[in-house]
Coordinates of C-alpha atoms and ligand atoms in Angstrom, one line a residue:
M234 CA 285.5 -25.2 162.3
R235 CA 287.6 -24.1 159.3
E236 CA 286.3 -23.8 155.8
V237 CA 288.5 -24.4 152.8
E238 CA 287.7 -24.1 149.1
T239 CA 289.6 -26.0 146.5
D240 CA 289.1 -27.3 143.0
Y241 CA 289.5 -31.0 143.8
L242 CA 289.2 -32.6 147.2
V243 CA 291.0 -36.0 146.8
V244 CA 290.3 -38.4 149.6
G245 CA 292.9 -41.2 149.8
A246 CA 296.7 -40.6 149.3
G247 CA 297.5 -44.1 148.2
A248 CA 298.7 -45.0 144.6
S249 CA 295.3 -43.9 143.2
G250 CA 295.0 -40.5 144.8
M251 CA 298.6 -39.6 144.2
A252 CA 298.5 -40.6 140.5
F253 CA 295.3 -38.6 140.0
A254 CA 296.6 -35.5 141.9
D255 CA 299.9 -35.5 140.1
T256 CA 298.3 -35.7 136.6
I257 CA 295.6 -33.1 137.3
V258 CA 298.1 -30.7 138.8
T259 CA 300.5 -31.2 135.8
N260 CA 297.8 -30.7 133.2
T261 CA 295.6 -28.0 134.7
D262 CA 296.0 -25.0 137.0
A263 CA 293.8 -26.7 139.6
E264 CA 294.2 -26.6 143.3
V265 CA 294.0 -29.8 145.2
V266 CA 293.4 -30.7 148.8
L267 CA 294.6 -34.3 149.5
V268 CA 293.3 -36.0 152.6
D269 CA 294.3 -39.3 154.2
R270 CA 293.7 -40.8 157.6
R271 CA 297.2 -42.2 157.5
H272 CA 300.0 -39.8 158.5
R273 CA 301.7 -39.7 155.1
P274 CA 301.0 -40.7 151.5
G275 CA 301.6 -44.3 150.2
G276 CA 298.3 -46.0 151.3
H277 CA 298.5 -49.7 152.0
W278 CA 302.3 -49.8 151.3
L279 CA 302.8 -48.1 154.6
D280 CA 301.6 -51.3 156.4
A281 CA 302.7 -53.9 153.9
Y282 CA 304.6 -57.0 155.0
P283 CA 308.3 -56.4 155.0
F284 CA 309.2 -58.8 152.2
V285 CA 306.6 -57.6 149.7
R286 CA 307.6 -56.1 146.4
L287 CA 305.6 -54.7 143.5
H288 CA 304.5 -57.6 141.3
Q289 CA 305.0 -55.4 138.3
P290 CA 308.2 -53.5 137.3
S291 CA 308.8 -50.2 139.1
A292 CA 309.3 -48.7 135.6
Y293 CA 305.6 -48.1 135.2
Y294 CA 304.3 -47.8 138.8
G295 CA 303.8 -44.5 140.7
V296 CA 302.9 -41.2 139.3
E297 CA 303.3 -39.8 135.8
S298 CA 305.8 -37.0 136.6
R299 CA 308.4 -38.9 138.6
P300 CA 310.2 -42.2 137.8
L301 CA 310.3 -44.9 140.4
G302 CA 313.6 -46.8 140.6
Y303 CA 316.3 -46.9 137.9
D304 CA 314.8 -49.0 135.1
R305 CA 317.4 -51.7 135.8
I306 CA 317.1 -55.3 134.7
D307 CA 318.0 -57.5 137.6
E308 CA 320.9 -59.8 136.8
D309 CA 320.4 -62.3 139.5
G310 CA 318.0 -63.5 142.2
P311 CA 314.4 -64.5 141.7
N312 CA 313.7 -61.6 139.4
A313 CA 316.7 -62.2 137.2
G314 CA 316.1 -61.0 133.6
F315 CA 313.2 -58.8 134.6
Y316 CA 312.9 -55.1 135.3
E317 CA 313.5 -54.2 139.0
R318 CA 310.5 -54.3 141.4
A319 CA 310.4 -51.9 144.3
S320 CA 310.1 -52.9 147.9
A321 CA 307.5 -51.4 150.2
A322 CA 310.1 -49.2 151.8
E323 CA 311.2 -47.8 148.4
I324 CA 307.6 -47.2 147.4
C325 CA 306.8 -45.3 150.7
D326 CA 309.9 -43.2 150.3
Y327 CA 308.9 -42.5 146.6
Y328 CA 305.4 -41.3 147.6
A329 CA 306.9 -39.0 150.3
R330 CA 309.2 -37.5 147.7
V331 CA 306.3 -37.1 145.2
L332 CA 304.4 -35.1 147.8
D333 CA 307.4 -33.1 149.1
E334 CA 309.3 -32.5 145.9
N335 CA 306.6 -32.6 143.2
L336 CA 303.2 -31.7 144.5
L337 CA 303.7 -29.3 147.5
P338 CA 306.2 -27.0 145.6
T339 CA 303.5 -26.2 143.0
G340 CA 301.8 -24.2 145.8
R341 CA 298.5 -25.7 144.6
V342 CA 298.4 -28.8 146.7
R343 CA 297.7 -29.1 150.4
F344 CA 298.0 -32.4 152.3
L345 CA 295.9 -33.1 155.3
G346 CA 297.3 -36.3 156.9
M347 CA 295.8 -38.1 160.0
S348 CA 292.5 -36.7 158.7
D349 CA 289.3 -38.6 158.2
H350 CA 286.7 -37.9 155.5
R351 CA 283.4 -38.2 157.4
G352 CA 281.0 -37.6 154.5
E353 CA 279.3 -34.6 153.1
N354 CA 276.6 -32.3 154.4
D355 CA 274.9 -29.3 152.9
V356 CA 277.9 -27.1 153.8
G357 CA 280.7 -29.3 152.3
H358 CA 282.8 -32.3 153.0
R359 CA 283.6 -33.0 156.7
I360 CA 287.3 -33.7 157.4
V361 CA 288.1 -34.5 161.0
S362 CA 291.6 -34.5 162.4
L363 CA 292.4 -37.8 164.1
L364 CA 294.9 -36.0 166.4
D365 CA 292.8 -33.2 167.9
G366 CA 289.3 -33.8 166.6
S367 CA 289.1 -30.4 164.9
E368 CA 286.9 -30.2 161.9
T369 CA 287.6 -28.7 158.5
V370 CA 284.8 -28.3 155.9
V371 CA 286.2 -28.6 152.4
K372 CA 284.2 -27.2 149.4
P373 CA 285.4 -28.5 146.1
R374 CA 284.7 -26.1 143.3
R375 CA 285.1 -28.8 140.6
R376 CA 284.9 -32.3 142.1
F377 CA 285.2 -34.5 145.1
V378 CA 287.5 -37.4 144.1
D379 CA 287.0 -40.7 145.9
A380 CA 290.4 -42.5 145.8
T381 CA 289.4 -45.0 148.4
Y382 CA 286.8 -46.9 146.4
V383 CA 289.1 -49.8 145.3
Q384 CA 291.5 -49.5 148.2
S385 CA 293.5 -52.6 149.1
E386 CA 292.5 -55.0 151.8
I387 CA 295.8 -55.9 153.4
P388 CA 296.9 -58.6 155.9
S389 CA 298.0 -56.3 158.8
R390 CA 294.7 -54.5 159.0
H391 CA 292.5 -57.4 158.0
V392 CA 290.3 -59.3 160.4
P393 CA 290.2 -62.9 159.4
G394 CA 286.8 -64.4 158.5
F395 CA 287.4 -67.3 161.0
G396 CA 287.6 -67.5 164.7
V397 CA 290.9 -68.2 166.5
D398 CA 291.1 -69.8 170.0
E399 CA 293.1 -68.1 172.7
G400 CA 296.7 -69.2 172.7
V401 CA 296.8 -70.1 169.0
R402 CA 299.5 -68.2 167.1
C403 CA 297.7 -66.8 164.0
I404 CA 299.6 -63.9 162.6
P405 CA 299.7 -61.7 159.5
P406 CA 302.7 -62.2 157.3
N407 CA 304.1 -58.9 158.7
D408 CA 304.8 -60.7 162.0
L409 CA 306.8 -63.5 160.6
V410 CA 310.0 -61.4 160.9
D411 CA 309.3 -61.0 164.7
L412 CA 309.3 -64.7 165.6
D413 CA 311.6 -65.5 168.5
E414 CA 311.3 -69.3 168.4
P415 CA 311.0 -71.6 165.4
P416 CA 307.6 -73.2 165.3
E417 CA 307.1 -76.9 164.5
R418 CA 305.3 -76.0 161.4
F419 CA 303.9 -73.1 159.4
T420 CA 300.4 -73.3 158.1
V421 CA 299.8 -70.7 155.4
V422 CA 296.1 -69.9 155.0
G423 CA 295.0 -68.4 151.6
A424 CA 295.7 -69.0 147.9
G425 CA 296.5 -65.5 146.5
K426 CA 299.6 -63.5 145.9
T427 CA 300.3 -62.8 149.6
A428 CA 300.2 -66.5 150.3
I429 CA 302.6 -67.2 147.3
D430 CA 304.9 -64.4 148.5
T431 CA 304.9 -65.8 152.0
C432 CA 305.6 -69.3 150.9
V433 CA 308.4 -68.1 148.6
W434 CA 309.9 -66.1 151.4
L435 CA 309.8 -68.9 153.9
L436 CA 311.4 -71.3 151.3
E437 CA 314.1 -68.8 150.3
A438 CA 314.9 -68.3 154.0
G439 CA 315.6 -72.0 154.2
V440 CA 312.5 -73.4 155.7
D441 CA 312.0 -77.1 154.6
P442 CA 309.0 -77.4 152.4
D443 CA 307.9 -80.3 154.6
H444 CA 307.5 -77.8 157.4
I445 CA 305.0 -75.8 155.6
R446 CA 301.3 -76.7 155.3
W447 CA 299.3 -74.7 152.8
I448 CA 295.5 -74.4 153.2
R449 CA 294.1 -73.2 149.9
G450 CA 290.5 -72.6 148.8
R451 CA 290.2 -71.5 145.2
D452 CA 293.5 -71.3 143.3
P453 CA 294.0 -68.1 141.3
W454 CA 295.2 -67.7 137.7
Q455 CA 298.4 -65.8 137.7
I456 CA 300.0 -63.9 134.8
D457 CA 303.5 -65.0 133.9
R458 CA 305.7 -62.0 134.7
T459 CA 307.7 -62.6 131.5
F460 CA 304.8 -60.9 129.7
T461 CA 304.7 -57.7 131.7
Q462 CA 308.1 -56.3 130.9
P463 CA 308.3 -52.7 129.5
L464 CA 311.0 -50.5 127.8
D465 CA 313.7 -52.6 126.1
L466 CA 311.7 -55.8 126.8
V467 CA 308.4 -54.2 125.5
A468 CA 308.2 -57.0 122.9
S469 CA 307.1 -59.3 125.8
Y470 CA 304.2 -57.0 126.8
M471 CA 303.1 -56.7 123.2
R472 CA 303.1 -60.5 123.0
L473 CA 300.8 -60.5 126.0
Q474 CA 298.5 -58.0 124.3
A475 CA 298.4 -60.0 121.1
H476 CA 297.7 -63.3 123.0
W477 CA 295.0 -61.5 125.0
I478 CA 293.3 -60.3 121.8
G479 CA 293.7 -63.7 120.2
A480 CA 292.1 -65.5 123.2
A481 CA 289.4 -62.9 123.4
A482 CA 288.5 -63.3 119.7
G483 CA 287.6 -66.9 120.2
A484 CA 286.6 -67.4 123.9
A485 CA 283.2 -68.8 124.6
D486 CA 283.2 -67.5 128.2
G487 CA 285.5 -66.4 131.0
T488 CA 286.6 -69.9 131.8
D489 CA 287.5 -70.7 128.2
F490 CA 289.3 -67.3 127.9
A491 CA 291.5 -68.2 130.8
R492 CA 292.3 -71.7 129.4
R493 CA 293.2 -70.1 126.0
L494 CA 295.6 -67.8 127.8
E495 CA 297.1 -70.7 129.6
D496 CA 297.6 -72.5 126.2
R497 CA 299.5 -69.4 125.1
G498 CA 301.7 -69.5 128.2
V499 CA 300.4 -66.2 129.6
F500 CA 298.3 -67.6 132.5
V501 CA 299.9 -69.9 135.0
R502 CA 298.3 -72.2 137.6
I503 CA 300.0 -73.2 140.9
D504 CA 298.8 -76.8 140.8
P505 CA 298.8 -78.4 137.3
A506 CA 295.9 -80.7 138.4
V507 CA 293.6 -78.0 139.7
E508 CA 291.7 -75.5 137.6
P509 CA 291.9 -72.0 139.1
L510 CA 288.6 -70.4 139.8
A511 CA 289.9 -67.0 140.9
F512 CA 291.6 -64.1 139.0
R513 CA 292.9 -60.9 140.6
G514 CA 295.4 -59.8 138.0
A515 CA 298.6 -60.7 140.0
T516 CA 301.8 -61.8 138.3
V517 CA 304.4 -64.4 139.2
S518 CA 307.6 -65.7 137.8
R519 CA 308.0 -69.4 136.7
G520 CA 310.7 -69.6 139.4
E521 CA 308.2 -68.7 142.1
I522 CA 305.7 -71.2 140.8
D523 CA 308.4 -73.9 140.7
A524 CA 309.4 -73.0 144.3
V525 CA 305.9 -73.2 145.8
R526 CA 305.2 -76.5 144.0
A527 CA 307.8 -78.0 146.4
I528 CA 305.2 -77.6 149.2
E529 CA 303.4 -81.0 149.0
H530 CA 301.2 -80.7 152.1
V531 CA 298.4 -78.8 150.5
V532 CA 294.9 -78.9 152.0
R533 CA 291.9 -77.9 150.0
A534 CA 289.4 -76.1 152.2
R535 CA 287.1 -73.4 151.1
R536 CA 286.1 -71.9 154.4
I537 CA 287.9 -72.2 157.7
R538 CA 285.5 -71.7 160.6
R539 CA 287.8 -71.8 163.6
I540 CA 291.4 -72.5 164.4
G541 CA 291.7 -74.3 167.8
Q542 CA 294.7 -75.6 169.8
T543 CA 294.5 -79.0 168.3
S544 CA 292.3 -78.8 165.3
I545 CA 291.0 -76.6 162.5
S546 CA 287.3 -76.7 161.8
T547 CA 286.4 -76.0 158.1
E548 CA 283.2 -76.1 156.1
S549 CA 283.8 -79.7 155.0
S550 CA 285.9 -81.4 157.7
D551 CA 288.2 -81.0 160.7
L552 CA 292.0 -80.8 160.2
P553 CA 294.6 -81.5 162.8
G554 CA 296.5 -78.7 164.3
G555 CA 299.2 -78.5 167.0
P556 CA 300.2 -76.1 169.8
N557 CA 303.5 -75.3 168.3
E558 CA 302.2 -74.3 165.0
V559 CA 302.2 -70.8 163.5
Y560 CA 299.2 -69.9 161.2
V561 CA 299.9 -67.2 158.7
D562 CA 296.7 -65.4 157.7
C563 CA 297.0 -64.5 154.0
T564 CA 293.2 -64.3 153.3
A565 CA 293.0 -60.5 152.9
A566 CA 291.5 -59.9 149.4
G567 CA 294.2 -57.4 148.2
V568 CA 292.1 -56.1 145.4
P569 CA 288.6 -56.3 146.9
R570 CA 285.3 -56.7 145.1
A571 CA 283.7 -53.3 144.3
L572 CA 280.5 -52.5 142.5
A573 CA 281.0 -50.5 139.3
R574 CA 279.8 -46.9 139.3
P575 CA 280.4 -44.3 136.7
V576 CA 283.9 -42.8 137.1
F577 CA 282.6 -39.3 136.3
E578 CA 279.4 -38.0 137.9
P579 CA 278.3 -34.4 138.6
G580 CA 280.7 -33.1 141.3
R581 CA 282.3 -36.4 141.8
I582 CA 285.0 -38.7 140.4
T583 CA 285.3 -42.3 141.7
I584 CA 288.7 -43.7 140.9
Q585 CA 288.5 -47.3 139.6
Y586 CA 290.3 -49.7 137.3
V587 CA 289.8 -48.6 133.7
A588 CA 292.3 -51.2 132.4
V589 CA 293.0 -54.8 133.4
G590 CA 295.3 -54.0 136.3
F591 CA 297.9 -51.2 136.8
L592 CA 295.9 -48.9 139.1
P593 CA 298.3 -46.0 139.0
W594 CA 298.0 -45.9 135.2
C595 CA 294.2 -46.0 135.5
A596 CA 294.1 -43.2 138.1
A597 CA 296.4 -41.0 136.0
T598 CA 294.4 -41.7 132.9
I599 CA 291.2 -40.6 134.8
G600 CA 293.2 -37.5 135.8
F601 CA 294.1 -36.7 132.2
V602 CA 290.7 -37.4 130.8
E603 CA 289.3 -35.0 133.5
S604 CA 291.7 -32.3 132.4
T605 CA 290.1 -32.3 128.9
E606 CA 287.1 -30.2 127.8
M607 CA 284.9 -33.3 127.2
D608 CA 281.6 -33.7 128.9
D609 CA 281.0 -36.4 131.4
E610 CA 279.3 -38.7 128.9
D611 CA 282.4 -38.7 126.7
K612 CA 284.7 -39.0 129.7
N613 CA 282.8 -42.1 130.9
R614 CA 282.9 -43.5 127.4
L615 CA 286.7 -43.3 127.6
C616 CA 286.8 -44.8 131.1
P617 CA 284.4 -47.7 131.5
P618 CA 285.1 -49.3 134.9
V619 CA 286.8 -52.7 134.8
V620 CA 285.5 -54.6 137.8
F621 CA 287.6 -57.2 139.5
T622 CA 285.1 -59.6 141.1
G623 CA 287.9 -62.1 141.8
D624 CA 286.1 -64.8 139.8
A625 CA 287.8 -66.3 136.8
A626 CA 284.4 -66.9 135.3
D627 CA 284.0 -63.1 135.0
L628 CA 287.2 -62.7 132.9
A629 CA 285.4 -62.1 129.6
R630 CA 283.3 -59.3 131.1
L631 CA 286.4 -57.7 132.6
A632 CA 288.3 -58.0 129.4
Y633 CA 285.4 -56.5 127.4
A634 CA 285.3 -53.4 129.6
G635 CA 289.1 -53.1 129.5
L636 CA 289.3 -53.4 125.7
R637 CA 286.4 -51.0 125.1
G638 CA 288.1 -48.3 127.2
Q639 CA 291.5 -48.9 125.6
V640 CA 290.1 -48.6 122.1
A641 CA 288.2 -45.5 122.9
R642 CA 291.2 -43.8 124.5
V643 CA 293.6 -44.7 121.6
R644 CA 291.1 -43.2 119.2
D645 CA 290.9 -39.9 121.0
E646 CA 293.7 -37.7 119.7
A647 CA 294.7 -35.9 123.0
V648 CA 294.1 -38.8 125.3
G649 CA 295.7 -41.3 122.9
A650 CA 298.9 -39.1 122.6
W651 CA 299.1 -38.6 126.4
N652 CA 298.6 -42.3 126.9
Q653 CA 301.3 -43.4 124.5
A654 CA 303.9 -41.1 126.1
S655 CA 303.0 -41.9 129.7
R656 CA 305.6 -43.6 131.8
L657 CA 302.8 -45.5 133.5
N658 CA 301.8 -47.2 130.2
P659 CA 303.6 -50.6 130.0
A660 CA 303.6 -50.2 126.2
Q661 CA 305.2 -46.7 126.3
A662 CA 308.4 -47.8 124.5
L663 CA 306.4 -49.6 121.7
F664 CA 307.3 -47.2 118.9
D665 CA 311.0 -47.1 120.0
H666 CA 311.1 -50.8 119.2
I667 CA 308.8 -51.0 116.2
E668 CA 311.7 -52.2 114.1
E669 CA 311.8 -55.4 116.0
S670 CA 309.8 -58.0 114.0
D671 CA 308.2 -59.4 117.1
V672 CA 306.9 -56.0 118.2
A673 CA 305.7 -55.1 114.7
G674 CA 304.1 -58.5 114.3
S675 CA 302.2 -58.3 117.6
L676 CA 301.0 -54.8 116.9
A677 CA 299.8 -55.8 113.4
F678 CA 297.9 -58.8 115.0
I679 CA 296.3 -56.5 117.6
V680 CA 295.2 -54.0 115.0
E681 CA 293.7 -56.7 112.8
H682 CA 291.9 -58.7 115.5
T683 CA 290.7 -56.1 118.1
R684 CA 287.4 -55.7 116.4
D685 CA 286.8 -59.5 116.4
A686 CA 287.8 -59.6 120.0
L687 CA 285.4 -56.9 121.0
K688 CA 282.6 -58.5 119.0
N689 CA 283.2 -61.9 120.5
L690 CA 283.6 -60.7 124.1
E691 CA 280.4 -58.8 123.9
G692 CA 278.6 -62.0 123.1
A693 CA 280.7 -64.0 125.6
R694 CA 279.7 -61.9 128.5
Ligands
FAD993 C1 300.6 -56.6 148.3 C2 300.1 -55.8 147.1 C3 300.9 -55.7 146.0 C4 300.3 -55.0 144.9 N1 301.1 -54.8 143.8 C5 300.6 -54.1 142.7 C6 301.4 -53.9 141.6 O1 302.5 -54.4 141.5 N2 300.8 -53.2 140.5 C7 299.6 -52.7 140.6 O2 299.1 -52.1 139.7 N3 298.8 -52.9 141.7 C8 299.3 -53.6 142.8 N4 298.5 -53.8 143.8 C9 297.1 -53.4 143.8 C10 297.0 -52.1 144.7 O3 295.7 -52.1 145.0 C11 297.5 -50.8 144.0 O4 298.8 -50.9 143.5 C12 297.5 -49.6 144.9 O5 298.6 -49.5 145.8 C13 296.2 -49.4 145.7 O6 296.2 -48.0 145.9 P1 294.9 -47.3 146.4 O7 295.3 -45.8 146.5 O8 293.7 -47.6 145.5 O9 294.5 -47.9 147.8 P2 295.3 -47.8 149.2 O10 296.7 -48.0 149.1 O11 294.6 -48.7 150.1 O12 295.0 -46.3 149.7 C14 293.8 -45.8 150.1 C15 294.0 -44.7 151.0 O13 292.8 -44.1 151.4 C16 292.8 -43.8 152.8 N5 291.4 -43.7 153.2 C17 290.4 -44.6 153.2 N6 289.3 -44.1 153.7 C18 289.5 -42.8 154.1 C19 288.7 -41.8 154.7 N7 287.5 -42.0 155.0 N8 289.3 -40.6 155.0 C20 290.7 -40.4 154.7 N9 291.4 -41.4 154.1 C21 290.9 -42.5 153.8 C22 293.6 -44.9 153.4 O14 294.1 -44.5 154.6 C23 294.6 -45.2 152.4 O15 295.8 -44.5 152.6 C24 299.0 -54.5 144.9 C25 298.2 -54.7 146.1 C26 298.8 -55.3 147.2 C27 297.9 -55.5 148.4

């Protein structure tokens, strides 16, 4: 058994762990041991379905010290007019380079891949090699950093919550690219972003919408991607912020908050006739929504119990199925439910959302706040966890936590300055465009109404 001392033991080398490690190494002289049971950094992106892309622009994804992509605005295709969005392959390559070219050359970071964190005993944290079983005990001088707490639940590693009879072809979206015979019909199961991506991909590949059946439980609210654009299009993101504050200042509860954002064009629903009950912070383009609306065979079923050769049993009724059908399981949660716990505790940091979405920005923010001299009480005041329960009804609570943290960070001189300059902040270019009346107008609105929004949301919780 080896023993290793370090300042920070970071478990999880996905987007969270990488963003934290990068920021802490840049802003302190700390040493970091980074551990992951996968063979290289990148987390869930290493197993993502091949047609996935970021749903936000690359311009503000990744780690603080290295750009991702080229900050190009796509000229054609489904993302036309928006900043480029990296594919899974680009993201995996990016994180490999961050490790090899940014972190390891500092001489202060060690990466233990194929290594499982098996908890802590009175000696230290037990790290077991998945290749030879050897054990390393890591003793963090400053903190253990759990960067697995909000880890993604992804289709390829997800076990569906329903049974599947032998001989039925039920596959994750990853396996769609390996089909060797066209099925009679695709049945897409799930209502979230993965299901939307899958339907859009099938339709773009030329599958007739009538050959797709879509089984959806609760529809999610989606954010119109127009409003998440940074840099030269930052006016759009500032409009989102202003609409968010405006809706928050008047909303009676989470449901009302979502409807107000829909009235302002920020939230979009898939089916105009069905009120979404879920929210996970995903974004879509209007083009994607229009595309999936062409699928008319939509079945509303909350819980599938079992998929058989000729029928599907659900909580409410049985649906017909066929032997030459391919079922695509898109029911993995993506961003799973997690209980809030303080981000900063003695000897421990738990990486969580501290803004509404944008996990890399959140993890880097936690890293920067950790690098300051503040005590844990102040650090936690700046980083209240924003919990995604998946329920639209909880939107007011989520928005309240997000806004409280944002206001506290902006008011702190060091953290506010770091945040404004950070490439992971979607509003980073705000002051470069402050001459634009739209940007200045949104900012003025935000400054004027944030207090009302906070007051109202506190009551609306
Ligand atoms: C398809 C998809 C698209 C998304 N798009 C965006 C987006 O555009 N913008 C955005 O902000 N968010 C997006 N998200 C949300 C996503 O959760 C984050 O972007 C981010 O990639 C999650 O990173 P993570 O490090 O928290 O989790 P993960 O990527 O899941 O990484 C966790 C890591 O911890 C490791 N691990 C777990 N337990 C242990 C253990 N005991 N020992 C050792 N290692 C362990 C795992 O192997 C894994 O590598 C998306 C999510 C999905 C599923």
